[in-house]
mmCIF file of C-alpha atoms in Angstrom:
data_model
loop_
_atom_site.group_PDB
_atom_site.id
_atom_site.type_symbol
_atom_site.label_atom_id
_atom_site.label_comp_id
_atom_site.label_asym_id
_atom_site.label_seq_id
_atom_site.Cartn_x
_atom_site.Cartn_y
_atom_site.Cartn_z
ATOM 1 C CA MET A 108 0.240 -0.461 0.113
ATOM 2 C CA CYS A 109 1.127 3.360 -0.225
ATOM 3 C CA THR A 110 0.968 4.573 2.757
ATOM 4 C CA TYR A 111 1.287 8.202 2.426
ATOM 5 C CA LEU A 112 1.982 9.017 5.797
ATOM 6 C CA THR A 113 4.637 11.360 6.231
ATOM 7 C CA LYS A 114 6.801 13.082 9.089
ATOM 8 C CA ARG A 115 8.371 16.530 8.203
ATOM 9 C CA LEU A 116 10.689 18.532 10.275
ATOM 10 C CA GLY A 117 13.880 20.940 9.751
ATOM 11 C CA VAL A 118 17.025 20.190 10.587
ATOM 12 C CA ALA A 119 20.447 21.207 11.314
ATOM 13 C CA GLY A 120 23.545 19.582 9.631
ATOM 14 C CA SER A 121 25.482 18.040 6.447
ATOM 15 C CA GLY A 122 25.145 15.498 4.415
ATOM 16 C CA LYS A 123 26.577 13.746 1.429
ATOM 17 C CA GLY A 124 24.419 13.278 -1.783
ATOM 18 C CA ALA A 125 25.182 13.193 -5.913
ATOM 19 C CA ALA A 126 27.086 16.599 -6.172
ATOM 20 C CA GLY A 127 29.306 15.658 -2.733
ATOM 21 C CA TRP A 128 28.944 17.204 0.845
ATOM 22 C CA MET A 129 25.892 20.296 1.536
ATOM 23 C CA ARG A 130 24.158 21.477 4.447
ATOM 24 C CA VAL A 131 20.822 19.988 4.844
ATOM 25 C CA THR A 132 17.755 21.667 6.291
ATOM 26 C CA ASP A 133 14.523 19.447 5.848
ATOM 27 C CA ALA A 134 14.271 15.732 6.728
ATOM 28 C CA THR A 135 11.256 12.960 5.748
ATOM 29 C CA VAL A 136 10.219 10.058 7.458
ATOM 30 C CA TYR A 137 8.416 7.395 6.374
ATOM 31 C CA LEU A 138 7.043 4.186 5.588
ATOM 32 C CA ASP A 139 5.891 3.393 2.126
ATOM 33 C CA HIS A 140 7.708 1.394 -0.487
ATOM 34 C CA PRO A 141 11.047 1.926 -1.980
ATOM 35 C CA ALA A 142 12.634 2.641 -4.709
ATOM 36 C CA HIS A 143 15.647 0.297 -4.624
ATOM 37 C CA ALA A 144 15.522 -2.091 -1.827
ATOM 38 C CA PRO A 145 13.691 -5.195 -1.944
ATOM 39 C CA ALA A 146 11.265 -4.793 0.299
ATOM 40 C CA ASP A 147 7.020 -4.174 -0.515
ATOM 41 C CA HIS A 148 7.819 -1.271 2.489
ATOM 42 C CA THR A 149 10.812 0.643 4.323
ATOM 43 C CA LEU A 150 11.298 3.183 6.255
ATOM 44 C CA ASN A 151 12.716 6.238 4.139
ATOM 45 C CA ILE A 152 14.843 9.022 5.010
ATOM 46 C CA ASP A 153 15.181 11.881 3.075
ATOM 47 C CA LEU A 154 17.624 14.269 4.292
ATOM 48 C CA LEU A 155 17.163 17.282 1.574
ATOM 49 C CA ASN A 156 17.967 21.088 1.040
ATOM 50 C CA PRO A 157 14.940 22.169 -1.357
ATOM 51 C CA ASP A 158 17.129 25.766 -1.844
ATOM 52 C CA LEU A 159 19.428 23.397 -3.850
ATOM 53 C CA GLY A 160 16.909 21.673 -6.167
ATOM 54 C CA PRO A 161 15.695 18.362 -5.731
ATOM 55 C CA ALA A 162 19.230 15.983 -6.036
ATOM 56 C CA ALA A 163 20.133 17.632 -3.707
ATOM 57 C CA ARG A 164 18.833 14.738 -1.593
ATOM 58 C CA VAL A 165 20.802 11.692 0.713
ATOM 59 C CA ALA A 166 18.069 8.551 1.062
ATOM 60 C CA LEU A 167 17.921 5.964 2.702
ATOM 61 C CA GLU A 168 15.549 2.649 2.602
ATOM 62 C CA LEU A 169 16.008 0.665 4.868
ATOM 63 C CA GLU A 170 13.906 -2.382 6.228
ATOM 64 C CA PRO A 171 11.950 -1.444 8.879
ATOM 65 C CA ARG A 172 14.173 -3.827 11.444
ATOM 66 C CA SER A 173 17.061 -2.429 10.592
ATOM 67 C CA ALA A 174 15.708 1.444 11.288
ATOM 68 C CA ARG A 175 14.496 0.618 14.518
ATOM 69 C CA GLU A 176 18.146 -0.606 15.599
ATOM 70 C CA LEU A 177 19.500 2.270 14.038
ATOM 71 C CA ALA A 178 16.960 5.207 15.706
ATOM 72 C CA GLU A 179 18.216 2.825 18.883
ATOM 73 C CA ALA A 180 21.648 3.153 18.395
ATOM 74 C CA ILE A 181 21.116 7.045 17.674
ATOM 75 C CA LEU A 182 19.686 7.211 21.090
ATOM 76 C CA GLU A 183 22.028 5.389 22.324
ATOM 77 C CA MET A 184 25.027 7.743 21.096
ATOM 78 C CA LEU A 185 23.290 10.757 22.244
ATOM 79 C CA ALA A 186 22.273 9.348 25.774
ATOM 80 C CA ALA A 187 25.597 9.225 26.157
ATOM 81 C CA GLU A 188 26.326 12.957 25.259
ATOM 82 C CA THR A 189 24.804 16.251 27.353
ATOM 83 C CA VAL A 190 22.427 17.241 24.582
ATOM 84 C CA PRO A 191 20.967 20.127 24.749
ATOM 85 C CA PRO A 192 16.844 20.127 24.467
ATOM 86 C CA ALA A 193 15.063 20.884 21.347
ATOM 87 C CA ALA A 194 14.667 25.178 21.347
ATOM 88 C CA MET B 154 8.384 -2.419 -39.943
ATOM 89 C CA ASP B 155 5.048 -3.631 -38.300
ATOM 90 C CA GLU B 156 4.098 -3.323 -34.915
ATOM 91 C CA ALA B 157 6.467 -0.092 -34.450
ATOM 92 C CA ILE B 158 6.157 2.599 -31.895
ATOM 93 C CA ARG B 159 7.188 5.765 -30.978
ATOM 94 C CA ALA B 160 8.031 6.809 -27.374
ATOM 95 C CA GLY B 161 9.392 10.094 -25.832
ATOM 96 C CA VAL B 162 9.117 13.660 -23.487
ATOM 97 C CA VAL B 163 6.151 15.607 -24.472
ATOM 98 C CA GLU B 164 5.260 19.245 -23.203
ATOM 99 C CA ILE B 165 1.440 19.398 -22.306
ATOM 100 C CA ALA B 166 -0.648 21.929 -20.678
ATOM 101 C CA GLY B 167 -1.153 20.650 -17.039
ATOM 102 C CA HIS B 168 -3.965 21.829 -14.599
ATOM 103 C CA GLY B 169 -4.343 25.524 -14.806
ATOM 104 C CA GLY B 170 -2.694 25.631 -18.471
ATOM 105 C CA ASP B 171 0.952 25.192 -16.672
ATOM 106 C CA PRO B 172 2.980 23.574 -18.790
ATOM 107 C CA ILE B 173 4.759 20.113 -17.426
ATOM 108 C CA ARG B 174 6.162 16.990 -18.768
ATOM 109 C CA ALA B 175 4.641 13.942 -20.173
ATOM 110 C CA TYR B 176 5.768 10.442 -21.250
ATOM 111 C CA PHE B 177 4.237 9.327 -24.723
ATOM 112 C CA ALA B 178 3.597 6.776 -26.685
ATOM 113 C CA GLU B 179 1.976 5.840 -30.298
ATOM 114 C CA PRO B 180 1.738 3.193 -32.645
ATOM 115 C CA LEU B 181 3.626 4.198 -35.881
ATOM 116 C CA GLU B 182 1.149 2.373 -38.177
ATOM 117 C CA SER B 183 -1.905 4.805 -39.480
ATOM 118 C CA GLY B 184 -5.612 3.953 -38.164
ATOM 119 C CA SER B 185 -7.983 5.497 -35.740
ATOM 120 C CA ARG B 186 -7.177 5.047 -31.997
ATOM 121 C CA PRO B 187 -7.773 5.376 -28.862
ATOM 122 C CA GLY B 188 -5.882 6.913 -26.070
ATOM 123 C CA MET B 189 -5.113 5.989 -21.994
ATOM 124 C CA VAL B 190 -3.814 7.852 -19.544
ATOM 125 C CA VAL B 191 -1.204 6.162 -17.062
ATOM 126 C CA ILE B 192 -1.082 7.933 -13.637
ATOM 127 C CA HIS B 193 2.086 6.949 -12.293
ATOM 128 C CA HIS B 194 2.749 6.237 -8.633
ATOM 129 C CA MET B 195 3.925 8.116 -5.732
ATOM 130 C CA PRO B 196 7.489 6.865 -6.865
ATOM 131 C CA GLY B 197 6.625 9.373 -10.120
ATOM 132 C CA LEU B 198 7.324 8.623 -13.752
ATOM 133 C CA ASP B 199 9.888 5.934 -13.523
ATOM 134 C CA ARG B 200 10.760 3.210 -15.686
ATOM 135 C CA GLN B 201 8.057 1.051 -14.867
ATOM 136 C CA THR B 202 5.602 3.354 -15.916
ATOM 137 C CA LYS B 203 7.095 4.339 -18.680
ATOM 138 C CA GLU B 204 6.995 0.849 -19.842
ATOM 139 C CA THR B 205 3.613 0.793 -18.839
ATOM 140 C CA VAL B 206 2.701 3.446 -21.395
ATOM 141 C CA ARG B 207 4.938 1.281 -24.313
ATOM 142 C CA ARG B 208 2.973 -1.284 -23.360
ATOM 143 C CA PHE B 209 -0.285 0.182 -24.097
ATOM 144 C CA ALA B 210 1.285 2.050 -27.417
ATOM 145 C CA ALA B 211 1.940 -1.759 -28.452
ATOM 146 C CA GLN B 212 -1.121 -2.851 -27.902
ATOM 147 C CA GLY B 213 -2.673 0.109 -30.467
ATOM 148 C CA TYR B 214 -3.495 3.062 -27.947
ATOM 149 C CA PHE B 215 -1.908 6.493 -27.663
ATOM 150 C CA ALA B 216 -0.714 6.686 -24.233
ATOM 151 C CA ILE B 217 1.021 9.153 -21.847
ATOM 152 C CA SER B 218 1.790 9.530 -18.047
ATOM 153 C CA PRO B 219 2.110 13.229 -17.052
ATOM 154 C CA ASN B 220 4.552 14.161 -14.745
ATOM 155 C CA LEU B 221 3.175 14.981 -11.634
ATOM 156 C CA TYR B 222 5.838 15.840 -9.893
ATOM 157 C CA TRP B 223 7.285 18.403 -13.062
ATOM 158 C CA ARG B 224 6.451 21.532 -11.625
ATOM 159 C CA GLU B 225 7.659 20.741 -7.947
ATOM 160 C CA ALA B 226 11.059 19.020 -9.665
ATOM 161 C CA PRO B 227 11.767 19.692 -13.255
ATOM 162 C CA GLY B 228 14.045 17.622 -15.053
ATOM 163 C CA ALA B 229 14.895 15.782 -11.718
ATOM 164 C CA GLU B 230 15.264 11.945 -11.519
ATOM 165 C CA PRO B 231 11.899 10.226 -10.607
ATOM 166 C CA ASP B 232 13.033 9.080 -7.102
ATOM 167 C CA ASP B 233 14.330 12.864 -6.434
ATOM 168 C CA ALA B 234 11.078 13.962 -7.559
ATOM 169 C CA ALA B 235 8.922 11.764 -5.406
ATOM 170 C CA ALA B 236 11.137 12.344 -2.664
ATOM 171 C CA ALA B 237 10.457 16.586 -3.195
ATOM 172 C CA ALA B 238 6.897 16.181 -3.960
ATOM 173 C CA ARG B 239 6.343 14.145 -0.345
ATOM 174 C CA ALA B 240 8.471 17.072 1.612
ATOM 175 C CA ARG B 241 5.958 19.556 -0.425
ATOM 176 C CA GLY B 242 2.953 17.308 0.717
ATOM 177 C CA GLY B 243 1.825 15.704 -2.446
ATOM 178 C CA VAL B 244 -0.368 16.195 -5.262
ATOM 179 C CA PRO B 245 -3.726 18.337 -4.343
ATOM 180 C CA ASP B 246 -6.428 16.863 -6.570
ATOM 181 C CA ASP B 247 -7.717 19.457 -7.427
ATOM 182 C CA ARG B 248 -4.209 19.541 -9.606
ATOM 183 C CA LEU B 249 -3.925 16.221 -10.526
ATOM 184 C CA VAL B 250 -7.653 16.421 -12.196
ATOM 185 C CA GLY B 251 -6.411 19.291 -14.274
ATOM 186 C CA ASP B 252 -3.056 17.528 -15.135
ATOM 187 C CA VAL B 253 -5.304 14.402 -16.065
ATOM 188 C CA GLY B 254 -7.359 16.578 -18.298
ATOM 189 C CA GLY B 255 -4.667 18.220 -20.141
ATOM 190 C CA ALA B 256 -3.280 15.201 -20.252
ATOM 191 C CA ALA B 257 -6.479 13.253 -21.712
ATOM 192 C CA ASP B 258 -6.686 16.688 -24.340
ATOM 193 C CA PHE B 259 -3.668 16.314 -25.888
ATOM 194 C CA LEU B 260 -5.125 12.450 -26.497
ATOM 195 C CA ARG B 261 -7.251 13.581 -28.160
ATOM 196 C CA ALA B 262 -5.697 16.145 -30.256
ATOM 197 C CA ARG B 263 -3.695 13.703 -32.116
ATOM 198 C CA PRO B 264 -4.528 13.330 -35.787
ATOM 199 C CA LEU B 265 -5.989 10.253 -35.935
ATOM 200 C CA ALA B 266 -7.436 9.660 -32.559
ATOM 201 C CA SER B 267 -10.843 8.469 -31.925
ATOM 202 C CA GLY B 268 -11.716 10.759 -29.126
ATOM 203 C CA LYS B 269 -12.468 7.866 -26.672
ATOM 204 C CA VAL B 270 -9.791 8.166 -23.567
ATOM 205 C CA GLY B 271 -9.158 6.101 -20.531
ATOM 206 C CA VAL B 272 -7.670 6.225 -17.616
ATOM 207 C CA ILE B 273 -5.699 3.723 -15.334
ATOM 208 C CA GLY B 274 -3.807 3.818 -12.526
ATOM 209 C CA TYR B 275 -1.867 1.300 -9.957
ATOM 210 C CA CYS B 276 -1.797 2.360 -6.213
ATOM 211 C CA SER B 277 -2.014 5.651 -5.579
ATOM 212 C CA GLY B 278 -2.836 6.555 -8.777
ATOM 213 C CA GLY B 279 -5.617 3.862 -8.951
ATOM 214 C CA ARG B 280 -7.321 6.703 -6.050
ATOM 215 C CA GLN B 281 -6.418 9.245 -8.837
ATOM 216 C CA ALA B 282 -8.353 7.171 -11.634
ATOM 217 C CA VAL B 283 -11.008 6.730 -10.381
ATOM 218 C CA LEU B 284 -11.344 10.254 -9.298
ATOM 219 C CA ALA B 285 -9.897 11.572 -12.591
ATOM 220 C CA ALA B 286 -13.019 9.755 -13.919
ATOM 221 C CA CYS B 287 -15.856 11.788 -11.225
ATOM 222 C CA HIS B 288 -14.431 14.917 -12.890
ATOM 223 C CA LEU B 289 -13.360 14.396 -16.394
ATOM 224 C CA PRO B 290 -14.859 12.805 -19.972
ATOM 225 C CA MET B 291 -13.699 9.465 -19.620
ATOM 226 C CA GLN B 292 -14.491 6.229 -21.675
ATOM 227 C CA ALA B 293 -13.057 3.733 -18.770
ATOM 228 C CA ALA B 294 -11.532 3.749 -16.412
ATOM 229 C CA VAL B 295 -9.157 1.241 -14.400
ATOM 230 C CA ASP B 296 -8.421 0.784 -10.732
ATOM 231 C CA CYS B 297 -5.951 -1.267 -9.651
ATOM 232 C CA TYR B 298 -5.592 -1.418 -5.860
ATOM 233 C CA GLY B 299 -6.197 2.197 -4.997
ATOM 234 C CA ALA B 300 -5.997 3.266 -1.153
ATOM 235 C CA PHE B 301 -8.301 5.320 0.292
ATOM 236 C CA VAL B 302 -11.456 5.481 -2.433
ATOM 237 C CA VAL B 303 -13.725 4.621 0.481
ATOM 238 C CA GLY B 304 -11.962 3.995 3.928
ATOM 239 C CA GLN B 305 -10.699 6.538 6.300
ATOM 240 C CA PRO B 306 -7.121 8.154 5.062
ATOM 241 C CA PRO B 307 -5.243 8.893 7.692
ATOM 242 C CA GLU B 308 -4.592 12.059 9.940
ATOM 243 C CA GLY B 309 -1.581 13.649 9.458
ATOM 244 C CA PHE B 310 -0.652 13.824 6.120
ATOM 245 C CA PRO B 311 0.023 17.642 5.235
ATOM 246 C CA ILE B 312 -2.571 17.390 2.434
ATOM 247 C CA PRO B 313 -4.970 15.857 3.939
ATOM 248 C CA ILE B 314 -6.570 13.389 0.832
ATOM 249 C CA SER B 315 -10.180 12.515 1.909
ATOM 250 C CA ASN B 316 -11.839 9.626 0.217
ATOM 251 C CA LEU B 317 -14.178 9.655 -2.641
ATOM 252 C CA THR B 318 -17.301 8.236 -1.659
ATOM 253 C CA ALA B 319 -18.939 11.802 -2.252
ATOM 254 C CA GLN B 320 -17.902 11.571 -5.671
ATOM 255 C CA LEU B 321 -19.086 8.544 -6.843
ATOM 256 C CA PRO B 322 -22.011 9.560 -8.299
ATOM 257 C CA ASN B 323 -20.232 11.743 -10.445
ATOM 258 C CA LEU B 324 -18.401 8.842 -12.199
ATOM 259 C CA GLY B 325 -18.737 8.896 -16.040
ATOM 260 C CA CYS B 326 -17.686 5.741 -17.574
ATOM 261 C CA PRO B 327 -17.102 2.195 -15.948
ATOM 262 C CA LEU B 328 -14.568 1.166 -13.903
ATOM 263 C CA LEU B 329 -12.654 -2.145 -13.672
ATOM 264 C CA GLY B 330 -11.064 -2.796 -10.817
ATOM 265 C CA LEU B 331 -7.980 -5.132 -9.603
ATOM 266 C CA PHE B 332 -7.088 -5.940 -6.315
ATOM 267 C CA GLY B 333 -5.812 -8.176 -3.902
ATOM 268 C CA GLU B 334 -7.017 -10.464 -0.689
ATOM 269 C CA ASP B 335 -3.704 -9.403 1.310
ATOM 270 C CA ASP B 336 -4.242 -6.043 0.497
ATOM 271 C CA GLN B 337 -4.813 -3.379 4.074
ATOM 272 C CA HIS B 338 -5.587 -0.931 1.565
ATOM 273 C CA PRO B 339 -7.856 -0.738 0.308
ATOM 274 C CA SER B 340 -8.518 -4.158 1.881
ATOM 275 C CA PRO B 341 -11.686 -6.656 0.888
ATOM 276 C CA ALA B 342 -13.794 -4.565 2.936
ATOM 277 C CA GLU B 343 -13.007 -1.393 1.760
ATOM 278 C CA THR B 344 -13.862 -2.902 -2.201
ATOM 279 C CA ALA B 345 -16.914 -4.895 -0.842
ATOM 280 C CA GLU B 346 -17.926 -1.088 0.534
ATOM 281 C CA LEU B 347 -16.767 0.593 -2.725
ATOM 282 C CA ASP B 348 -18.725 -2.570 -4.530
ATOM 283 C CA ALA B 349 -21.733 -1.620 -3.187
ATOM 284 C CA LEU B 350 -21.663 2.148 -3.100
ATOM 285 C CA LEU B 351 -21.314 1.676 -7.394
ATOM 286 C CA THR B 352 -24.042 -0.673 -7.695
ATOM 287 C CA GLY B 353 -26.315 1.755 -5.076
ATOM 288 C CA HIS B 354 -25.252 4.341 -7.592
ATOM 289 C CA GLY B 355 -26.055 2.622 -10.856
ATOM 290 C CA LYS B 356 -22.381 2.614 -12.208
ATOM 291 C CA GLU B 357 -21.171 0.140 -14.476
ATOM 292 C CA HIS B 358 -18.215 -1.844 -12.697
ATOM 293 C CA ASP B 359 -16.280 -4.957 -13.529
ATOM 294 C CA PHE B 360 -14.256 -5.761 -9.382
ATOM 295 C CA THR B 361 -11.516 -8.779 -9.457
ATOM 296 C CA THR B 362 -9.952 -9.194 -5.864
ATOM 297 C CA TYR B 363 -7.050 -12.009 -6.767
ATOM 298 C CA PRO B 364 -6.379 -14.711 -3.659
ATOM 299 C CA GLY B 365 -2.925 -15.349 -2.586
ATOM 300 C CA ALA B 366 -1.850 -11.442 -3.851
ATOM 301 C CA GLY B 367 -1.618 -8.569 -1.736
ATOM 302 C CA HIS B 368 -0.926 -4.506 -3.013
ATOM 303 C CA ALA B 369 1.278 -4.101 -5.907
ATOM 304 C CA PHE B 370 0.906 -7.553 -7.430
ATOM 305 C CA PHE B 371 1.729 -6.367 -10.967
ATOM 306 C CA ALA B 372 4.971 -4.919 -10.211
ATOM 307 C CA VAL B 373 6.823 -7.391 -11.668
ATOM 308 C CA ASP B 374 10.591 -5.810 -9.517
ATOM 309 C CA ARG B 375 9.400 -6.339 -6.237
ATOM 310 C CA PRO B 376 8.617 -9.114 -3.698
ATOM 311 C CA SER B 377 4.856 -8.322 -4.041
ATOM 312 C CA TYR B 378 4.414 -9.592 -7.706
ATOM 313 C CA ARG B 379 2.000 -12.311 -8.169
ATOM 314 C CA PRO B 380 2.657 -13.839 -11.982
ATOM 315 C CA GLU B 381 -0.900 -15.442 -12.151
ATOM 316 C CA ALA B 382 -2.357 -12.067 -10.709
ATOM 317 C CA ALA B 383 -0.722 -9.703 -13.004
ATOM 318 C CA VAL B 384 -1.221 -11.905 -16.519
ATOM 319 C CA ASP B 385 -4.909 -12.415 -15.347
ATOM 320 C CA GLY B 386 -4.825 -8.512 -14.483
ATOM 321 C CA TRP B 387 -3.518 -7.765 -17.993
ATOM 322 C CA GLY B 388 -5.935 -9.885 -19.992
ATOM 323 C CA ARG B 389 -8.920 -8.292 -17.987
ATOM 324 C CA ILE B 390 -7.370 -4.639 -18.503
ATOM 325 C CA PHE B 391 -7.446 -4.756 -22.406
ATOM 326 C CA ALA B 392 -10.774 -7.460 -22.501
ATOM 327 C CA PHE B 393 -12.358 -3.756 -21.313
ATOM 328 C CA LEU B 394 -10.875 -1.544 -22.908
ATOM 329 C CA GLY B 395 -11.888 -3.264 -25.925
ATOM 330 C CA ARG B 396 -15.174 -2.940 -25.128
ATOM 331 C CA THR B 397 -15.434 -0.059 -23.596
ATOM 332 C CA LEU B 398 -12.714 2.555 -25.818
ATOM 333 C CA GLU B 399 -12.615 -0.099 -29.634
ATOM 334 C CA GLY B 400 -16.236 -0.407 -29.626
#
């Protein structure tokens, strides 16, 4: 199915896309059909810089278990540091 | 050369007269021909969609797929365009109708056009095919496992899509529906509800639900591919179009 569900958020950082490193300003997260991964549904993450055009994108298509493990690893790493809460 | 086709990108007038690109294919042999508008799925106007357009041309139709993401991402790769469109909230329903209408006008303007045009869509495009057929003069519509024609769309989608139940009385052409029994969106209960609604409105429709198949059973390069359902489905599509567009 097409889930349509999409989370959008602003982000601050850099990513490496097809044209090299760039600042990324936006992220979308969605569980839907992949473009490449051999699965019916994947957890997809796009890190974007819309000002640079549609190709300014770092894309991930992860099997849901991998995505969950990645998310837990991220939170575990962040918990080890003093990270300011979101404004 | 028999059975030759020509295919490539054209510019058409989409919703509001906006110039958008579309992938068009046509047989080279002369003769009066109906047309088919192919609505691409959420991953965009990709290689698979272009193959479908060429398949219709090889079968004797003028066929076209408007790039629904052209405004957000002109010239971008299909996956980048799909990501950009999703990040901006997706395709509004009124714009979809305008773009499909522009594509149908392009087909009807071909010198050998018969004037009859159908619309087909897969996945999100299945819902959009029904939507288009409720608002445009179409002679046939094919809904391949489109979610949220009936049922409750999810909350939180940036553009609040609605189901089409209130628009079904305006459906102006026969509808072929092809679904998988294991699909959850649309579920067999939802396609049964759609079946009952169309019957109540006196709308000609023909639904088939395939056992052992889920969503996207036509997609040959995905794990969801089910050859028995897909081969039978293609047979039903061309039989339906032969009756509605070529008769």
